[in-house]
PDB file of C-alpha atoms in Angstrom:
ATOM      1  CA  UNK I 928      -0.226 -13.664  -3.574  1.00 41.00           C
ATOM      2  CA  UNK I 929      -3.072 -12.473  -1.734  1.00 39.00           C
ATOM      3  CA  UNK I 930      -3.694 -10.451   1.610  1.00 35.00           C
ATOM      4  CA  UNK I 931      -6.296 -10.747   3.912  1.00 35.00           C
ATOM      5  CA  UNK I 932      -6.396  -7.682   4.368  1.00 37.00           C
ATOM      6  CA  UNK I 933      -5.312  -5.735   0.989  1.00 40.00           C
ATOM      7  CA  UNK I 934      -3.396  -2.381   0.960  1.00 44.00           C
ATOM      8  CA  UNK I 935      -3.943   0.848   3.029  1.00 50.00           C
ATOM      9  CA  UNK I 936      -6.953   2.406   0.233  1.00 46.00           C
ATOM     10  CA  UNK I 937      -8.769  -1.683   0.511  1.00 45.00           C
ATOM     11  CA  UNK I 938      -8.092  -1.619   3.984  1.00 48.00           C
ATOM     12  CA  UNK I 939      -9.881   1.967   4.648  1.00 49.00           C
ATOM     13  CA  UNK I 940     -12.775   0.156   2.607  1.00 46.00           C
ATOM     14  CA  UNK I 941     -13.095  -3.092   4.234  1.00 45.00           C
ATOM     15  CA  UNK I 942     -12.585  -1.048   7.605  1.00 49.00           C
ATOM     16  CA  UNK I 943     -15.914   1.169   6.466  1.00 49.00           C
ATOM     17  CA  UNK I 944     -18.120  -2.064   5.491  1.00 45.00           C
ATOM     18  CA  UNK I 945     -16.837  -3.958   8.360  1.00 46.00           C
ATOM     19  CA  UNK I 946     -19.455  -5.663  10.852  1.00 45.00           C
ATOM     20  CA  UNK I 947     -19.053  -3.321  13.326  1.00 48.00           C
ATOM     21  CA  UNK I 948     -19.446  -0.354  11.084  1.00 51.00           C
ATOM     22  CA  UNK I 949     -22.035  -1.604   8.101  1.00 53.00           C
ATOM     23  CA  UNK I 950     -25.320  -2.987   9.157  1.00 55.00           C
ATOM     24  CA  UNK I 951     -24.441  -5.893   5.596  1.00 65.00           C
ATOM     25  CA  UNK I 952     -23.649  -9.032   7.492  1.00 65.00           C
ATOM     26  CA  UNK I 953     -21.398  -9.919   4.205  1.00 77.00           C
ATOM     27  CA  UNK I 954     -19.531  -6.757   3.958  1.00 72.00           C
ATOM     28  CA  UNK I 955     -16.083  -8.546   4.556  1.00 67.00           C
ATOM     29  CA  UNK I 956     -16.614 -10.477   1.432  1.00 78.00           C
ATOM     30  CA  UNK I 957     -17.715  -7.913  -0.507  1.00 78.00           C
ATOM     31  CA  UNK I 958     -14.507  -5.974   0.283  1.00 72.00           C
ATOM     32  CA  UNK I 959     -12.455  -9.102  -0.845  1.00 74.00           C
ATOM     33  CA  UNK I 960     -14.625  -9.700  -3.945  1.00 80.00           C
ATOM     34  CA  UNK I 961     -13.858  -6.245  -4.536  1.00 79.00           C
ATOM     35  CA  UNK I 962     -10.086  -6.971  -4.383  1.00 76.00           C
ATOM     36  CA  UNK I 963     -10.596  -9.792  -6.387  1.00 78.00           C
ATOM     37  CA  UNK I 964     -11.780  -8.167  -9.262  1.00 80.00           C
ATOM     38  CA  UNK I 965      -9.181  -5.496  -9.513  1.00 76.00           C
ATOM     39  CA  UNK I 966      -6.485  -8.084  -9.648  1.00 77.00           C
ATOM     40  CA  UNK I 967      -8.435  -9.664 -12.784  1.00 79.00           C
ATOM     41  CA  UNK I 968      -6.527  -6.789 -14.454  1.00 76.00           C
ATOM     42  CA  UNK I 969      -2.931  -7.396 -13.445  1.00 77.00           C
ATOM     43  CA  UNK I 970      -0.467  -8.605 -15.947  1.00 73.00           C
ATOM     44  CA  UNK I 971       0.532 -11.824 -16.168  1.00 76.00           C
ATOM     45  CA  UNK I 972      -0.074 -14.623 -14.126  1.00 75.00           C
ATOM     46  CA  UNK I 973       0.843 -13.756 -10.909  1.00 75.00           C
ATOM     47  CA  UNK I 974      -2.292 -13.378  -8.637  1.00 71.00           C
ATOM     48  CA  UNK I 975      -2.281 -10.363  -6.614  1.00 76.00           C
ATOM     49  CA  UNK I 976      -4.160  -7.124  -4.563  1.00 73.00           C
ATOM     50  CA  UNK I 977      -0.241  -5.671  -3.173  1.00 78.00           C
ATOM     51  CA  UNK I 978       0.365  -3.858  -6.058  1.00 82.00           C
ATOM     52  CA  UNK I 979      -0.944  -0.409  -5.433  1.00 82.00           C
ATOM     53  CA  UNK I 980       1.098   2.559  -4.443  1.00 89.00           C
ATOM     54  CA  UNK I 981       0.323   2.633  -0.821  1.00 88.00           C
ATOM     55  CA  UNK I 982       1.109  -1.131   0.047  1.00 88.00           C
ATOM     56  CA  UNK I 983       4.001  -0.585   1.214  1.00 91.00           C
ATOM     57  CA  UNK I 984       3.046   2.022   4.248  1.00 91.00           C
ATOM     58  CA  UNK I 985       0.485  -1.095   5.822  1.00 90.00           C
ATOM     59  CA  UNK I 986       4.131  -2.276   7.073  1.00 91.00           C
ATOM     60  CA  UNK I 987       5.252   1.408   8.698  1.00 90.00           C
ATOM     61  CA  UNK I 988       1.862   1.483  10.619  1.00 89.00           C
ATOM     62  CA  UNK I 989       1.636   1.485  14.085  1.00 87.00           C
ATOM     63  CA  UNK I 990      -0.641  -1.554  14.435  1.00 88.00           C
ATOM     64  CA  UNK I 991       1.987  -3.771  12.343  1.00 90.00           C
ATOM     65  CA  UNK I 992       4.856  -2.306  14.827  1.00 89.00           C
ATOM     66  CA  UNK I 993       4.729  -5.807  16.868  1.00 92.00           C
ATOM     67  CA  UNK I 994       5.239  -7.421  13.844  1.00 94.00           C
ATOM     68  CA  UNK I 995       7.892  -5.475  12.252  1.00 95.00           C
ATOM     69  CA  UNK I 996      11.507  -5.530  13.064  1.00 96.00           C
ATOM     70  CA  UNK I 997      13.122  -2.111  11.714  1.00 95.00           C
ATOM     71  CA  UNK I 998      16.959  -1.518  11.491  1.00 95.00           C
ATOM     72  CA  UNK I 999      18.373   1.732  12.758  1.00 93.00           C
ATOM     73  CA  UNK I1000      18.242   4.644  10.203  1.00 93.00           C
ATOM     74  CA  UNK I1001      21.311   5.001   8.124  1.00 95.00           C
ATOM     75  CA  UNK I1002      22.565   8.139   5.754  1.00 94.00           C
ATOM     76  CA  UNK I1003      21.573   7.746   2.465  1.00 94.00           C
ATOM     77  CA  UNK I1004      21.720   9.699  -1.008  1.00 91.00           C
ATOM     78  CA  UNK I1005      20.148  13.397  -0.903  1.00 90.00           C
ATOM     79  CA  UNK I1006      17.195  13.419  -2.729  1.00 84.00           C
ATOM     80  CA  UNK I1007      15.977  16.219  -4.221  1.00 78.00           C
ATOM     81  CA  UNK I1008      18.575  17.708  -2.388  1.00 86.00           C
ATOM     82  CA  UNK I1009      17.701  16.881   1.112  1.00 86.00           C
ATOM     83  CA  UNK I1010      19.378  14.969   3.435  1.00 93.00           C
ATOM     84  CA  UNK I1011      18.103  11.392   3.788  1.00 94.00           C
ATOM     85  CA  UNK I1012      18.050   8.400   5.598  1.00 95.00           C
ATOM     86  CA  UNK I1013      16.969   4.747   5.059  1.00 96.00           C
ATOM     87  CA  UNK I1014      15.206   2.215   7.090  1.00 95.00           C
ATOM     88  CA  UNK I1015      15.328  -1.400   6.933  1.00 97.00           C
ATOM     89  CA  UNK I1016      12.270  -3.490   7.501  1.00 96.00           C
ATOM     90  CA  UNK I1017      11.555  -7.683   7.572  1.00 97.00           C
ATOM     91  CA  UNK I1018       8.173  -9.336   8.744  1.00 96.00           C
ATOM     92  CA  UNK I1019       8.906 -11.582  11.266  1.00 97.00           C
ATOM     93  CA  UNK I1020       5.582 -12.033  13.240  1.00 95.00           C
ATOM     94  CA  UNK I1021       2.652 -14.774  12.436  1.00 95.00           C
ATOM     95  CA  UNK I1022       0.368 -14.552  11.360  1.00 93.00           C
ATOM     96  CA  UNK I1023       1.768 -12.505   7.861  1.00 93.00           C
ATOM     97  CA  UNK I1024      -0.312  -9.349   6.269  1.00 90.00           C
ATOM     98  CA  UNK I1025      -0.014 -10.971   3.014  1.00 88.00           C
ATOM     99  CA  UNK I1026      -0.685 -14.320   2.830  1.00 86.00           C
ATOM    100  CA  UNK I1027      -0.698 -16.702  -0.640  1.00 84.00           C
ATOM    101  CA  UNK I1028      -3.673 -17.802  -1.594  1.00 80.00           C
ATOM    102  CA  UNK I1029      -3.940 -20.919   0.178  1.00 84.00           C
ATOM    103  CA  UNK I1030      -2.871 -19.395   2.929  1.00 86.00           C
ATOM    104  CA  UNK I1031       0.074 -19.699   3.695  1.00 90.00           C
ATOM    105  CA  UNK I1032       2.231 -16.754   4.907  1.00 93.00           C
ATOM    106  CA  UNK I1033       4.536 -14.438   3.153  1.00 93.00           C
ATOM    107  CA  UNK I1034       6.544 -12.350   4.939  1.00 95.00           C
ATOM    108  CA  UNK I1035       7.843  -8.927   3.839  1.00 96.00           C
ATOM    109  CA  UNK I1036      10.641  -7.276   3.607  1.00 97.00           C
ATOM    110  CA  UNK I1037      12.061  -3.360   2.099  1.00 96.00           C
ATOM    111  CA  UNK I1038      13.103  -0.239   3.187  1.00 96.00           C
ATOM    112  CA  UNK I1039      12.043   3.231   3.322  1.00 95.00           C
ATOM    113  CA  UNK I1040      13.722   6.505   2.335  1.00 95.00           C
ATOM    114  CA  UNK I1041      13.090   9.312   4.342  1.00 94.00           C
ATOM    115  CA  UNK I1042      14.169  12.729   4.209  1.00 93.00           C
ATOM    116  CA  UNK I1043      15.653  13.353   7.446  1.00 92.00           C
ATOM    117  CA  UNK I1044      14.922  16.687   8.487  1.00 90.00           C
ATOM    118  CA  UNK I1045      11.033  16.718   7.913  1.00 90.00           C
ATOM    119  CA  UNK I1046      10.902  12.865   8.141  1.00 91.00           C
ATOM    120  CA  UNK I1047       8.608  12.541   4.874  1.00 92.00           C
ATOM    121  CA  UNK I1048       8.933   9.575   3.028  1.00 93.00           C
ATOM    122  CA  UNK I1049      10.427  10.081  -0.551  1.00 94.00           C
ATOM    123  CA  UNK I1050      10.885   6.191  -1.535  1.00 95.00           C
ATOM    124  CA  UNK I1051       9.703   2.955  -0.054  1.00 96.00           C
ATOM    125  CA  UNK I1052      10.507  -0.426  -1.897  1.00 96.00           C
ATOM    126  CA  UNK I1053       8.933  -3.837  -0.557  1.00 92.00           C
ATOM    127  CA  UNK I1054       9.577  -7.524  -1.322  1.00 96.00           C
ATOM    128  CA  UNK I1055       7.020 -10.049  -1.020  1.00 94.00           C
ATOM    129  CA  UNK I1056       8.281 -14.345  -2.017  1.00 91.00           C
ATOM    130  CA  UNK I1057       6.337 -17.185  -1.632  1.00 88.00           C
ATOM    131  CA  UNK I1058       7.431 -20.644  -3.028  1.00 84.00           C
ATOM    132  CA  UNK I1059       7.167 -19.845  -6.348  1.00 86.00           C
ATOM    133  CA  UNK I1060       7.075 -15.814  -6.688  1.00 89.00           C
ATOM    134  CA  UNK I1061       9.372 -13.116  -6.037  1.00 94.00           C
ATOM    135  CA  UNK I1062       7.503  -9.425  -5.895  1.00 93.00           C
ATOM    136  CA  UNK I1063       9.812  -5.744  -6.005  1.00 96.00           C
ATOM    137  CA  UNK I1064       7.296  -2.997  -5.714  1.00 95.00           C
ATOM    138  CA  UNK I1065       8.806   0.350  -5.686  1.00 97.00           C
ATOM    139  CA  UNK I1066       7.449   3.841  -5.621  1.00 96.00           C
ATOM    140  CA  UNK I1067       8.768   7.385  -5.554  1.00 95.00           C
ATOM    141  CA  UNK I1068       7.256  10.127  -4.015  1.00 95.00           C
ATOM    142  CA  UNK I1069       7.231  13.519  -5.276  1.00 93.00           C
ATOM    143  CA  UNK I1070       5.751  16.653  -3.882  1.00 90.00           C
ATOM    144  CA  UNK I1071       2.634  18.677  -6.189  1.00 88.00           C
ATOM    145  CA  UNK I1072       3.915  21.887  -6.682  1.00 87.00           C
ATOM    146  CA  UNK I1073       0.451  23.162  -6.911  1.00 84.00           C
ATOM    147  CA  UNK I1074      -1.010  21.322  -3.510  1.00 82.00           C
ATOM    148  CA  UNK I1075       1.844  21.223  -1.893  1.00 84.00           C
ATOM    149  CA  UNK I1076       0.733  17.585  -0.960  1.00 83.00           C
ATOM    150  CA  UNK I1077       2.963  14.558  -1.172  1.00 88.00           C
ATOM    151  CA  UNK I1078       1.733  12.000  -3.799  1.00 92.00           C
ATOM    152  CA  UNK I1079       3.382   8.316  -5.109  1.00 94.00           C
ATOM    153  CA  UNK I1080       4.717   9.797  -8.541  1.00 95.00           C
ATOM    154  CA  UNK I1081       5.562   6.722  -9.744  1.00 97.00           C
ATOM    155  CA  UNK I1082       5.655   3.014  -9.108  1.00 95.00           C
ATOM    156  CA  UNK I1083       7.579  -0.022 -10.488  1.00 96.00           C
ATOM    157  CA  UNK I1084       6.383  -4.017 -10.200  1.00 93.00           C
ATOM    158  CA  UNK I1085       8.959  -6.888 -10.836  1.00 95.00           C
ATOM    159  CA  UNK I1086       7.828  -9.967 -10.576  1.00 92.00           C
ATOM    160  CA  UNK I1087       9.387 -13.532 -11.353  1.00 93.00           C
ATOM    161  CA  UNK I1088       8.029 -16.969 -11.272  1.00 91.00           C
ATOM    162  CA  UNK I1089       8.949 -20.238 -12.942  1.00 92.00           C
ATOM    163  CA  UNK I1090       8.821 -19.417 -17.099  1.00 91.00           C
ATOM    164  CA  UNK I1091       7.185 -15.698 -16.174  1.00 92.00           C
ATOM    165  CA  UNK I1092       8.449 -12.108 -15.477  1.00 94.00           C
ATOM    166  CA  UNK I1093       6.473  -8.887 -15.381  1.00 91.00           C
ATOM    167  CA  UNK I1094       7.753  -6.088 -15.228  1.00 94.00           C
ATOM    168  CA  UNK I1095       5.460  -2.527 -14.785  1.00 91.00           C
ATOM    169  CA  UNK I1096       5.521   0.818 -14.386  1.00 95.00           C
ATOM    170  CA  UNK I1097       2.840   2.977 -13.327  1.00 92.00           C
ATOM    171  CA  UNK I1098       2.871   6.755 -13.304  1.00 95.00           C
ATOM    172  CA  UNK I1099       0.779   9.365 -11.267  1.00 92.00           C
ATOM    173  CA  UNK I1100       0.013  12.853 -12.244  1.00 87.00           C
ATOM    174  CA  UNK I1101      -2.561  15.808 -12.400  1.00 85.00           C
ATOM    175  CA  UNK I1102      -3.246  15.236  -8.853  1.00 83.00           C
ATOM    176  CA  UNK I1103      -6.047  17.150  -7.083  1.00 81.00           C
ATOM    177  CA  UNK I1104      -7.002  17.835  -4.239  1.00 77.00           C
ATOM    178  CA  UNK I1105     -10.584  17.524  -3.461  1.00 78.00           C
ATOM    179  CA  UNK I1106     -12.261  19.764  -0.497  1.00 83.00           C
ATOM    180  CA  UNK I1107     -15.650  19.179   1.083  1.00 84.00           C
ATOM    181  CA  UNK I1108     -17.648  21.858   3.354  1.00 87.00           C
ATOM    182  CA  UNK I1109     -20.983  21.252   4.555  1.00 87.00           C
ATOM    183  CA  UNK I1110     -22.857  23.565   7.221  1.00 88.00           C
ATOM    184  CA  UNK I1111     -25.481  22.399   9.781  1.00 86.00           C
ATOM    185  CA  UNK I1112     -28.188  24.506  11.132  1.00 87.00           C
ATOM    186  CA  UNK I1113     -29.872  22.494  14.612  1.00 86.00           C
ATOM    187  CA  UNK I1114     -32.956  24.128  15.818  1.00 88.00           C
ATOM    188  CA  UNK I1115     -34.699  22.690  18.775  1.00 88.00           C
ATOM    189  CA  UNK I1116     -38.267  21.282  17.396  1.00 87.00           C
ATOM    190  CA  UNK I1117     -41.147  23.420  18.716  1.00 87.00           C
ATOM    191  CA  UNK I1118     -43.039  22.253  21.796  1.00 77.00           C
TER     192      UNK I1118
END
């Protein structure tokens, strides 16, 4: 499986070296070379550039809303002792974020666990099938007791195909939070 346009972090990049942004005619292509090679990487057999912790959130955006149909919220299992809720989501409009590799599209379907009083998302879990590939990607989200930021704490990968299954889990810790300051002095040239 293979997006034409890759998950939230590939997206941000391809977004920077797009035409309209990068003065390199062939920045597109560079972004999905990019892809390309990461997935050289991934276990087994199954092509793919989904399986990063953030793929998953492309689907809750705003400019995928048309695309999306979402279920009402329903209770759910506290987590971490808060009250939460789940939503339902499918793919149902053309053409598909992900797409196989000859291009054919692949819808998407999961649900997302949020707590319901703050409405931060604790879970999300995905599903991606084509004709001969069936994709789980789940990931939990935990809150950095030293940031205080959210992060994906961990994510799990299932994925069956004719005389193949992967199965991986991924993760996260020691997460830091990176600040940048810079100061600018204008002067008005002399003259």
């Amino acid at each position: 499986m293979e997006p034409p346009k890759p998950s939230c972090r590939l997206l941000r990049i391809i977004d920077q070296l797009s035409p309209r942004q990068s003065p390199n005619a062939n920045a597109m292509s560079q972004a999905r070379r990019l892809a390309a090679e990461s997935a050289r990487y991934n276990l087994g057999r199954v092509h793919r550039t989904t399986n990063l912790p953030d793929s998953a959130l492309v689907y809750l955006q705003a400019a995928s809303a048309s695309s999306m149909k979402f279920d009402a919220p329903r209770a759910s299992a506290p987590v971490d002792g808060a009250e939460t809720v789940v939503i339902r989501f499918r793919e149902t409009g053309r053409p598909t974020i992900v797409t196989a590799r000859r291009g054919a599209n692949v819808p998407a379907s999961g649900q997302v666990w949020v707590h319901a009083a703050t409405g931060a998302i604790v879970k999300t879990e995905f599903k991606l099938s084509d004709l001969s590939t069936d994709g789980v990607f789940v990931v939990e989200f935990a809150v950095d007791e030293r940031s205080g930021l959210r992060f994906p704490a961990k994510m799990t990968e299932h994925y069956t195909s004719p005389g193949e299954e992967v199965r991986a889990t991924a993760q996260y810790s020691n997460v830091r939070r990176f600040n940048v300051s810079t100061n600018e002095t204008l002067r008005k040239p002399p003259g």
